[in-house]
Short mmCIF file of C-alpha atoms in Angstrom, two decimals:
data_model
loop_
_atom_site.label_atom_id
_atom_site.label_comp_id
_atom_site.label_asym_id
_atom_site.label_seq_id
_atom_site.Cartn_x
_atom_site.Cartn_y
_atom_site.Cartn_z
CA MET M 690 -21.95 2.25 29.73
CA MET M 691 -25.17 3.87 28.20
CA ALA M 692 -25.19 6.18 25.21
CA ASP M 693 -24.27 9.93 25.52
CA ALA M 694 -25.51 12.75 23.35
CA SER M 695 -22.50 14.76 23.88
CA PHE M 696 -20.01 12.05 21.69
CA THR M 697 -19.91 12.41 17.90
CA HIS M 698 -19.11 9.33 15.38
CA ASP M 699 -15.23 10.45 15.58
CA THR M 700 -15.21 11.02 19.27
CA VAL M 701 -17.27 8.05 20.83
CA PRO M 702 -14.82 5.44 22.56
CA THR M 703 -14.96 2.05 21.62
CA GLN M 704 -16.33 -0.12 24.18
CA PHE M 705 -16.27 -4.09 24.77
CA VAL M 706 -18.77 -6.28 25.93
CA GLU M 707 -18.41 -10.31 26.26
CA VAL M 708 -20.55 -12.88 25.02
CA ASN M 709 -19.93 -16.37 25.16
CA ARG M 710 -16.50 -15.75 25.24
CA ILE M 711 -16.44 -13.52 22.48
CA THR M 712 -15.35 -9.85 23.08
CA PHE M 713 -17.37 -7.46 20.99
CA ALA M 714 -16.15 -4.03 20.31
CA TYR M 715 -18.71 -1.64 19.71
CA ARG M 716 -19.44 2.29 19.87
CA ARG M 717 -22.75 3.65 21.34
CA TRP M 718 -23.95 7.43 21.55
CA GLY M 719 -26.67 9.69 20.67
CA ALA M 720 -30.15 11.04 22.14
CA ALA M 721 -32.51 8.88 24.40
CA GLY M 722 -35.76 8.51 24.00
CA LYS M 723 -36.83 6.78 20.80
CA THR M 724 -35.91 3.50 19.73
CA PRO M 725 -32.12 2.62 19.50
CA ILE M 726 -31.05 1.82 15.96
CA VAL M 727 -28.32 -0.85 15.50
CA LEU M 728 -25.87 -1.09 12.47
CA THR M 729 -24.93 -4.13 10.91
CA GLN M 730 -21.88 -4.07 8.44
CA PHE M 731 -21.00 -4.87 4.79
CA PHE M 732 -18.38 -7.55 3.72
CA ARG M 733 -14.94 -6.27 4.68
CA GLY M 734 -16.18 -3.60 6.73
CA THR M 735 -15.91 -2.53 10.01
CA MET M 736 -17.24 0.24 12.49
CA ASP M 737 -14.74 2.92 10.57
CA ASN M 738 -16.96 2.02 7.24
CA PHE M 739 -20.13 3.57 8.68
CA ASP M 740 -20.61 6.90 7.22
CA PRO M 741 -20.50 9.73 9.99
CA ALA M 742 -22.89 11.79 7.83
CA ILE M 743 -25.38 9.26 8.55
CA THR M 744 -24.79 8.05 12.00
CA ASN M 745 -24.42 11.66 13.28
CA ALA M 746 -27.75 12.43 11.68
CA LEU M 747 -29.51 9.94 13.29
CA ALA M 748 -27.81 10.32 16.79
CA SER M 749 -29.44 13.63 16.85
CA GLY M 750 -32.73 11.79 17.50
CA ARG M 751 -31.72 8.49 18.84
CA GLU M 752 -29.14 6.18 20.16
CA VAL M 753 -26.72 4.74 17.63
CA VAL M 754 -24.80 1.28 18.14
CA LEU M 755 -22.23 0.24 15.75
CA PHE M 756 -20.23 -3.16 16.65
CA ASP M 757 -17.91 -5.48 15.00
CA ASN M 758 -19.35 -8.85 14.44
CA THR M 759 -17.30 -11.92 15.73
CA GLY M 760 -13.87 -12.17 14.29
CA VAL M 761 -14.20 -8.60 12.81
CA GLY M 762 -12.01 -5.60 13.56
CA SER M 763 -11.52 -5.28 17.12
CA SER M 764 -13.90 -7.92 18.16
CA SER M 765 -12.24 -11.16 19.19
CA GLY M 766 -13.28 -14.68 18.16
CA SER M 767 -12.94 -16.36 14.69
CA ALA M 768 -15.36 -15.14 11.91
CA LYS M 769 -18.44 -17.57 11.23
CA THR M 770 -18.56 -19.30 7.95
CA THR M 771 -22.66 -18.81 7.82
CA VAL M 772 -25.17 -15.82 7.68
CA ASP M 773 -27.06 -17.94 10.08
CA GLU M 774 -23.92 -17.86 12.86
CA MET M 775 -23.56 -14.40 11.99
CA ALA M 776 -26.90 -13.52 13.04
CA ALA M 777 -27.19 -15.85 15.89
CA ASP M 778 -23.90 -13.74 17.48
CA ALA M 779 -25.33 -10.55 16.50
CA GLU M 780 -28.66 -11.13 18.28
CA GLY M 781 -26.41 -12.30 21.06
CA PHE M 782 -24.45 -8.85 21.00
CA ILE M 783 -27.77 -6.79 21.34
CA ASP M 784 -29.15 -8.72 23.82
CA ALA M 785 -25.94 -8.48 26.24
CA LEU M 786 -26.32 -4.51 25.59
CA GLY M 787 -29.79 -5.00 27.61
CA LEU M 788 -31.67 -3.74 24.50
CA ARG M 789 -35.50 -5.22 24.45
CA GLN M 790 -36.29 -3.64 21.00
CA VAL M 791 -34.17 -1.99 18.35
CA ASP M 792 -34.56 -0.81 14.92
CA LEU M 793 -32.07 -2.72 12.41
CA MET M 794 -30.37 -1.19 9.20
CA GLY M 795 -28.10 -3.55 7.71
CA HIS M 796 -25.85 -2.99 4.37
CA SER M 797 -25.12 -5.76 2.09
CA MET M 798 -23.93 -8.73 4.03
CA GLY M 799 -25.21 -7.18 6.97
CA GLY M 800 -28.56 -6.75 5.48
CA GLU M 801 -28.41 -10.26 5.18
CA VAL M 802 -27.91 -10.60 8.84
CA ALA M 803 -30.80 -8.19 9.53
CA GLN M 804 -32.95 -9.94 7.66
CA LEU M 805 -32.53 -13.21 9.68
CA ILE M 806 -32.56 -11.35 12.91
CA ALA M 807 -35.91 -9.79 12.18
CA SER M 808 -37.78 -13.14 10.80
CA ALA M 809 -36.33 -14.93 14.41
CA ARG M 810 -36.51 -11.85 16.59
CA PRO M 811 -40.26 -9.95 15.57
CA ASP M 812 -40.01 -8.94 19.69
CA LEU M 813 -36.59 -7.37 19.18
CA VAL M 814 -36.77 -5.69 15.85
CA ARG M 815 -39.37 -2.77 15.53
CA ARG M 816 -38.00 -1.56 12.12
CA LEU M 817 -36.08 -2.90 9.58
CA VAL M 818 -33.98 -0.99 6.86
CA LEU M 819 -32.11 -3.10 4.27
CA VAL M 820 -29.60 -1.28 1.81
CA GLY M 821 -27.75 -2.92 -0.86
CA THR M 822 -28.70 -6.38 -0.24
CA GLY M 823 -30.35 -9.23 -1.16
CA PRO M 824 -32.63 -12.24 0.00
CA ARG M 825 -31.09 -15.66 0.56
CA GLY M 826 -30.90 -17.59 -2.62
CA GLY M 827 -31.36 -14.40 -4.81
CA GLU M 828 -30.42 -13.50 -8.35
CA GLY M 829 -26.82 -13.84 -9.27
CA MET M 830 -25.83 -13.90 -5.63
CA SER M 831 -24.24 -17.58 -5.95
CA ALA M 832 -21.02 -16.11 -6.89
CA GLN M 833 -19.77 -12.49 -7.76
CA ARG M 834 -19.23 -11.46 -11.35
CA PRO M 835 -15.53 -12.05 -12.32
CA GLU M 836 -15.28 -8.35 -13.18
CA THR M 837 -16.63 -7.55 -9.57
CA ALA M 838 -14.63 -9.80 -8.01
CA GLU M 839 -11.27 -8.69 -9.70
CA LEU M 840 -12.58 -5.00 -8.22
CA PHE M 841 -12.37 -6.82 -4.44
CA ALA M 842 -8.87 -8.17 -5.06
CA LYS M 843 -7.44 -5.11 -6.37
CA THR M 844 -4.56 -3.27 -3.95
CA TYR M 845 -4.08 0.37 -3.54
CA GLU M 846 -1.90 2.84 -1.86
CA ARG M 847 -4.52 4.03 0.31
CA GLN M 848 -6.56 0.74 0.53
CA ASP M 849 -10.11 2.35 1.22
CA GLU M 850 -10.02 3.83 -2.27
CA MET M 851 -11.14 0.07 -3.39
CA TRP M 852 -14.49 1.37 -2.46
CA LEU M 853 -14.80 3.85 -5.32
CA PRO M 854 -15.44 1.96 -7.80
CA ILE M 855 -17.54 -0.87 -5.42
CA MET M 856 -19.83 1.38 -3.90
CA PHE M 857 -20.20 4.01 -6.53
CA SER M 858 -20.57 4.65 -10.40
CA PRO M 859 -18.42 5.48 -12.50
CA SER M 860 -19.77 8.85 -13.38
CA ALA M 861 -17.79 12.11 -12.13
CA ARG M 862 -20.59 12.94 -9.94
CA SER M 863 -20.74 9.65 -8.16
CA GLN M 864 -16.95 9.28 -7.97
CA ALA M 865 -16.83 12.68 -6.32
CA ALA M 866 -19.51 11.83 -3.90
CA GLY M 867 -17.35 8.68 -3.37
CA ARG M 868 -14.41 10.43 -2.38
CA ALA M 869 -16.16 12.98 -0.10
CA TYR M 870 -17.26 9.49 1.79
CA LEU M 871 -13.65 8.25 2.11
CA ASP M 872 -12.79 12.12 3.68
CA ARG M 873 -15.65 11.36 6.19
CA ILE M 874 -14.68 7.97 7.07
CA ARG M 875 -10.74 8.78 7.37
CA ALA M 876 -11.47 11.78 10.01
CA ARG M 877 -11.75 9.36 13.25
CA PRO M 878 -8.20 9.42 14.83
CA ASP M 879 -8.48 6.09 16.36
CA ARG M 880 -8.86 3.48 13.91
CA ASP M 881 -10.44 0.06 14.31
CA GLN M 882 -8.60 -3.07 13.49
CA PRO M 883 -8.50 -4.07 9.44
CA VAL M 884 -10.31 -7.38 8.57
CA SER M 885 -8.16 -9.98 8.69
CA GLU M 886 -7.60 -12.47 5.92
CA ALA M 887 -9.01 -15.03 7.74
CA THR M 888 -12.27 -13.33 8.32
CA LEU M 889 -12.27 -12.43 4.44
CA LEU M 890 -12.22 -16.42 3.43
CA ALA M 891 -14.43 -17.20 6.26
CA HIS M 892 -17.16 -14.39 4.93
CA ARG M 893 -16.73 -15.45 1.47
CA GLN M 894 -17.81 -18.91 1.99
CA ALA M 895 -20.85 -17.21 4.05
CA ALA M 896 -21.85 -15.00 1.33
CA GLY M 897 -21.66 -18.01 -1.35
CA ALA M 898 -23.58 -20.36 0.99
CA TRP M 899 -26.32 -17.85 1.39
CA GLY M 900 -26.70 -16.93 -2.71
CA GLN M 901 -26.90 -20.70 -3.21
CA PRO M 902 -30.14 -20.97 -5.24
CA ASP M 903 -33.18 -22.83 -3.37
CA ASP M 904 -36.53 -23.89 -4.05
CA THR M 905 -38.54 -22.13 -1.31
CA ASP M 906 -39.54 -18.64 -3.29
CA PHE M 907 -38.19 -17.08 -0.39
CA ALA M 908 -40.51 -18.13 1.86
CA TYR M 909 -38.64 -17.13 4.76
CA LEU M 910 -39.36 -13.59 4.06
CA THR M 911 -42.90 -14.30 4.85
CA LYS M 912 -41.99 -14.07 8.45
CA ILE M 913 -40.74 -10.25 8.43
CA ALA M 914 -43.68 -8.68 9.43
CA GLN M 915 -42.01 -5.23 10.60
CA PRO M 916 -42.31 -2.14 8.36
CA THR M 917 -39.26 -2.30 6.01
CA LEU M 918 -37.41 0.51 4.19
CA VAL M 919 -35.55 -1.47 1.01
CA VAL M 920 -33.11 0.87 -0.33
CA ASN M 921 -30.55 0.64 -3.19
CA GLY M 922 -28.78 2.50 -6.33
CA HIS M 923 -30.00 1.97 -9.69
CA ASP M 924 -27.31 -0.38 -10.57
CA ASP M 925 -25.80 -2.27 -7.90
CA ILE M 926 -22.90 -4.37 -9.37
CA VAL M 927 -22.22 -6.44 -5.81
CA ILE M 928 -25.85 -7.59 -5.22
CA ALA M 929 -27.70 -6.87 -8.45
CA THR M 930 -30.66 -4.26 -7.89
CA VAL M 931 -33.38 -6.98 -9.16
CA ASN M 932 -33.00 -8.36 -5.61
CA SER M 933 -34.10 -5.49 -3.87
CA PHE M 934 -37.64 -5.71 -5.68
CA ILE M 935 -37.45 -9.21 -4.52
CA LEU M 936 -37.24 -8.41 -1.45
CA GLN M 937 -39.68 -5.42 -1.45
CA GLN M 938 -42.26 -7.82 -3.18
CA ARG M 939 -41.92 -10.62 -0.88
CA ILE M 940 -41.69 -9.09 2.57
CA SER M 941 -45.43 -7.91 3.49
CA ASN M 942 -44.77 -4.23 4.56
CA ALA M 943 -42.19 -3.33 2.73
CA TYR M 944 -41.17 0.10 1.17
CA LEU M 945 -38.45 0.70 -2.06
CA LEU M 946 -36.19 3.43 -2.48
CA LEU M 947 -33.95 3.51 -5.41
CA TYR M 948 -31.47 6.47 -6.11
CA PRO M 949 -30.13 7.35 -9.60
CA ASP M 950 -26.47 7.18 -10.79
CA SER M 951 -25.50 4.92 -7.98
CA ASN M 952 -24.28 1.44 -7.00
CA HIS M 953 -24.03 -0.57 -3.96
CA GLY M 954 -23.26 2.26 -1.77
CA SER M 955 -26.22 4.67 -2.61
CA HIS M 956 -26.58 6.13 0.82
CA PHE M 957 -23.44 6.98 0.97
CA GLN M 958 -23.64 8.93 -2.19
CA TYR M 959 -27.04 10.57 -1.03
CA PRO M 960 -26.13 11.00 2.78
CA ASP M 961 -28.87 14.02 3.20
CA GLN M 962 -31.66 12.46 1.38
CA PHE M 963 -31.04 9.25 2.92
CA VAL M 964 -31.14 10.43 6.26
CA GLY M 965 -34.16 12.28 5.82
CA ALA M 966 -35.90 9.31 4.17
CA LEU M 967 -34.58 6.72 6.77
CA THR M 968 -35.93 9.31 9.70
CA ALA M 969 -39.53 9.79 8.32
CA PHE M 970 -39.54 6.10 7.87
CA LEU M 971 -38.38 5.49 11.39
CA ASP M 972 -40.60 8.16 12.99
CA SER M 973 -44.05 7.76 11.25
CA ASP M 974 -46.91 5.92 11.77
CA LEU M 975 -46.90 2.86 9.68
CA SER M 976 -49.61 0.82 11.30
CA ARG M 977 -52.00 -0.86 9.00
#
């Protein structure tokens, strides 16, 4: 089914497509005409964790595609234990929709997936957006800091409140923005399936492998020639902000945007500013 501009983040129906015996759940809506944008999700996130303030604004000018990768949320199969396998599955999903060229936006682990797709498929990815993420073997990425790991293990009466200390800074202003984000993502009446324990374990293994240091000096990033927007908060406690500088320095045509008083979910804290910057990046002539 093609995208429909009459839908919103909260009303677009969940659809399914089968690829190599995996049934992918996805949601697709928005205005036709421009290059569609596909979003890849963070660790422990599903389609319900994407921010409607961002996706609906994007959908006013282009098609938006959200999906659950293998073993995540409402998609079938066993979650993969390497980012490379996750990227291959995401490529298969995009191809199955018949999309010949897309803009690709990845957050956190989704940004790792997006890097590999962009480097492997320059014909497929027109522009790349990397939010709160880092390169393979990035600084401090082989294991989470103990204090950050504790935040992921904590339980809440409403479990999505875990994202307040993980995605937002401790300041009152940032925490208020976090609660506004939670209100936005809770609005959809029919919810995605939660991430299973098996998927959490698989993705922890994938994150650990991605973070292992190597001696290539991030050589794979030189294969990314697409215009790239790198975005982060000024103090990301999940994937240290220094890794955004590494991405910007190693990707040949990359721009860097940092937000003040912000953490791993800076784009959720500043959705209006982020959408403005993102739309300008996607629509501008960045040819060199």
